[in-house]
Amino acid sequence: MNIQFHSPAVYWVEALPVGNGRLGAMVFGGIEKERIALNEDTLWSGYPKDWNNPGAKEALPKVRELIAQEKYGEADRLCKEMMGPYTQSYLPFGDLHIVMEHGQVSRWGGYSRKLDLSTGIATVDYNVGGVHYTREIFASHPDQAIVVRLTAGKEGFLSFRAKLDSPLRYTSKADGDHFTISGHAPEHVEPSYRDAEYPVQYGDPVASKGLKFHGRLAVVQDGGTARADTDGLHVIGATVATLYFSAATSFDFGLGASSPERDPGQSTAEAIRSVCGKGYTDVLHRHLDDHGKLFGRVALHLGESKAPSDMPTDRRIAEYGSSDPGLVELLFHYGRYLLIASSRLGTSPANLQGIWNEETRAPWSSNYTLNINAEMNYWPAETCNLAELHEPLIDFIGRLAVNGKKTAETNYGARGWVAHHNSDLWGQTAPVGDFGDGDPVWAYWPMGGVWLTQHLWEHYAFSGDEAYLRNTAYPIMKEAALFCLDWLIENKDGHFITSPSTSPEQKFLFGDKRHAVSEATTMDLSLIAELFDNCILSAQQLKIDEDFARNLQETKQRLLPLQIGKRGQLQEWSQDFEGEDVHHRHVSHLVGIYPGRFITEQSAPDLFHAAKKSLEIRGDGGTGWSLGWKIGLWARFKDGNRAERLISNLLTLVKSDAPLNMDIGGVYANLFDAHPPFQIDGNFAATAGIAEMLLQSHQGCLEFLPALPDSWKNGYVRGLRGRGGYEVDLEWTNGVLSKAEISASITQTCEVSVKRAIRVTQDGQEVNKVELENGRVGFRTECGKRYVILATE
């Protein structure tokens, strides 16, 4: 289960990622000069500010009036007055440089650089002058450190210098036998797409409200000598040496700000003291146990690999693509690996690049893009058996709900809470756009909080944890629904609509002009309807808020019905406008198909088929993350061959040095998703989409192999999860299910959708089953028991 190469990385998107949710590293694998790029998940620019805009409340009725009069150009211009500031940026921490004293050689042998997904360890191997050198790098979650183990195959042949630096303002020094780096983050960083005279702005080091950061490097060697000075750590004549790196910032999750009481230098000292005191063998075993418990939950086999076992990954992508079942398996597991590495209990949620970033002004600020990308990061969390890794996002939604309550009141005079297109470490909830610099087509979108609540519901739907629903999910969902109740307005026909409304990042044509804002886009109505449904179901389950649930139901029934256009497609807007780009990367109007469940083949067959037509019109191209979304959509449409075609398109190698073409995506050499540039969301979407091809549960039953492509003729998957608290193993032969095993965590009736007669057993004893409608079979399950389903014909 390796991503592997026969040469060092030249570009960042060729390096190998390791992470523990908080600390991230990218391993380049240079022979003489190793570069390991470092990140810490709370190192962002900025500090909490008042981002709300009281002027938005005054502009809102005027914008709505202009839209009602179909004066869309004027509405677009006035909508700029409803914007707030741009978000802040996720920053690189710096680099760990290791300079080997054997120097660079023109002839070296046996080079290998690989990342083993099953262990979370990156390894670099090579020979110089008959001496075999090895480096093992991993990010330990239990010990909160990046670990670099260097070994020479001959005693006393290991000599090197290790040093830290940063693109941010910093100072470095020796602190006893440690080497340290400390500094301050900028108070403001402009988005990379904005030309500014002072794009990176620092405050006074003493008085700055920005974050302080600190990194600490220590070494424990076997043989030889080690010392620390202002030039770094020096190891001479050793055989084995282990570097331990820890980093911290002054960010306090409780405050949502930098805390003067939080000393990052003390935090790194405690972490390094602890990890160095354990010994490498103990640290390694703790890491392997921690990582293995998560990664080992799911297994997937789609067929025998076609590529030679030692083929470099970039060549494998270029020569085989999705025709190699082993490469598809690798892509699937890579998404799971990246989530384990970038999202852990107590960390920030994975951002636009997970936790890996080398640029001070990263693409799109490497922030939280709430109109698709932040949500997409967590699509595989529940289905792929990593539910606890969902919690950083759930905690972040709770922070947004607090901040968004003030935004809802200040900007709109509304109850509840709201979030818009972008957010950051500080939990910005206002629209971005620098108070008029942005384009409303992407800057103005008040449905961010509404979409995020899907994750609150899904975490409950998969677990059945009623205490979580009562204490965490439902209160936040209810407040988001209150905002929607106040945001909706009646149109002239008595339907409830949203206005202003955008279909994120896609303009429509009206006359000979392109416009951003209109009313009642399909995405808005779908998200609101599903939020109302989830609140109603929650209130029923908890036996509370009967009147509120009734109000939601009545309001939902009066929402403007979704429309089918002249081409038989699900309209993207309430009117049958043409979009500016028929093949646009966003498929926002299909959110009710996937990841949502507002439109299903059973609940709304006409809309379901119209949505399928829309996806056909959109085509099979797009950015990397767009291709990932379409895998899941075609899985919901039960077209496995079409979904596999999207996997094939995604497994297109994008050269590291190729000019950016933001219309054609794929993957980089290290399998990172290429928008391009790198965005991690496409990796997560691909993983979730493959899982959706094999198991679905959004219609109240378990559906086995709903979108199995012809090319995956024989195989198995173990450990996927379905809604209702089920863990599912599947085996198939010649494209037909041969066996299913279900582990139940809740005592209840399990419904499965079947195409053939089945026999259900538990511990060898046949279980009574009931034939239901729509080809379903129901049988009683008990918590903690395992059930086997076999076809009888």
mmCIF file of C-alpha atoms in Angstrom, residues 123 215 219 308 382 572 586 612 704 747 753:
data_model
loop_
_atom_site.group_PDB
_atom_site.id
_atom_site.type_symbol
_atom_site.label_atom_id
_atom_site.label_comp_id
_atom_site.label_asym_id
_atom_site.label_seq_id
_atom_site.Cartn_x
_atom_site.Cartn_y
_atom_site.Cartn_z
ATOM 1 C CA THR A 123 11.024 5.896 4.084
ATOM 2 C CA GLY A 215 9.395 24.967 17.016
ATOM 3 C CA VAL A 219 18.273 14.520 18.634
ATOM 4 C CA PRO A 308 4.809 -3.966 -11.444
ATOM 5 C CA GLU A 382 -18.781 8.309 8.265
ATOM 6 C CA GLU A 572 -30.002 25.536 -11.640
ATOM 7 C CA HIS A 586 -19.649 23.343 -9.696
ATOM 8 C CA LYS A 612 -29.368 12.990 -14.066
ATOM 9 C CA PHE A 704 -25.266 -3.458 -1.641
ATOM 10 C CA THR A 747 -31.073 -3.083 18.316
ATOM 11 C CA SER A 753 -32.539 -3.717 -0.747
#
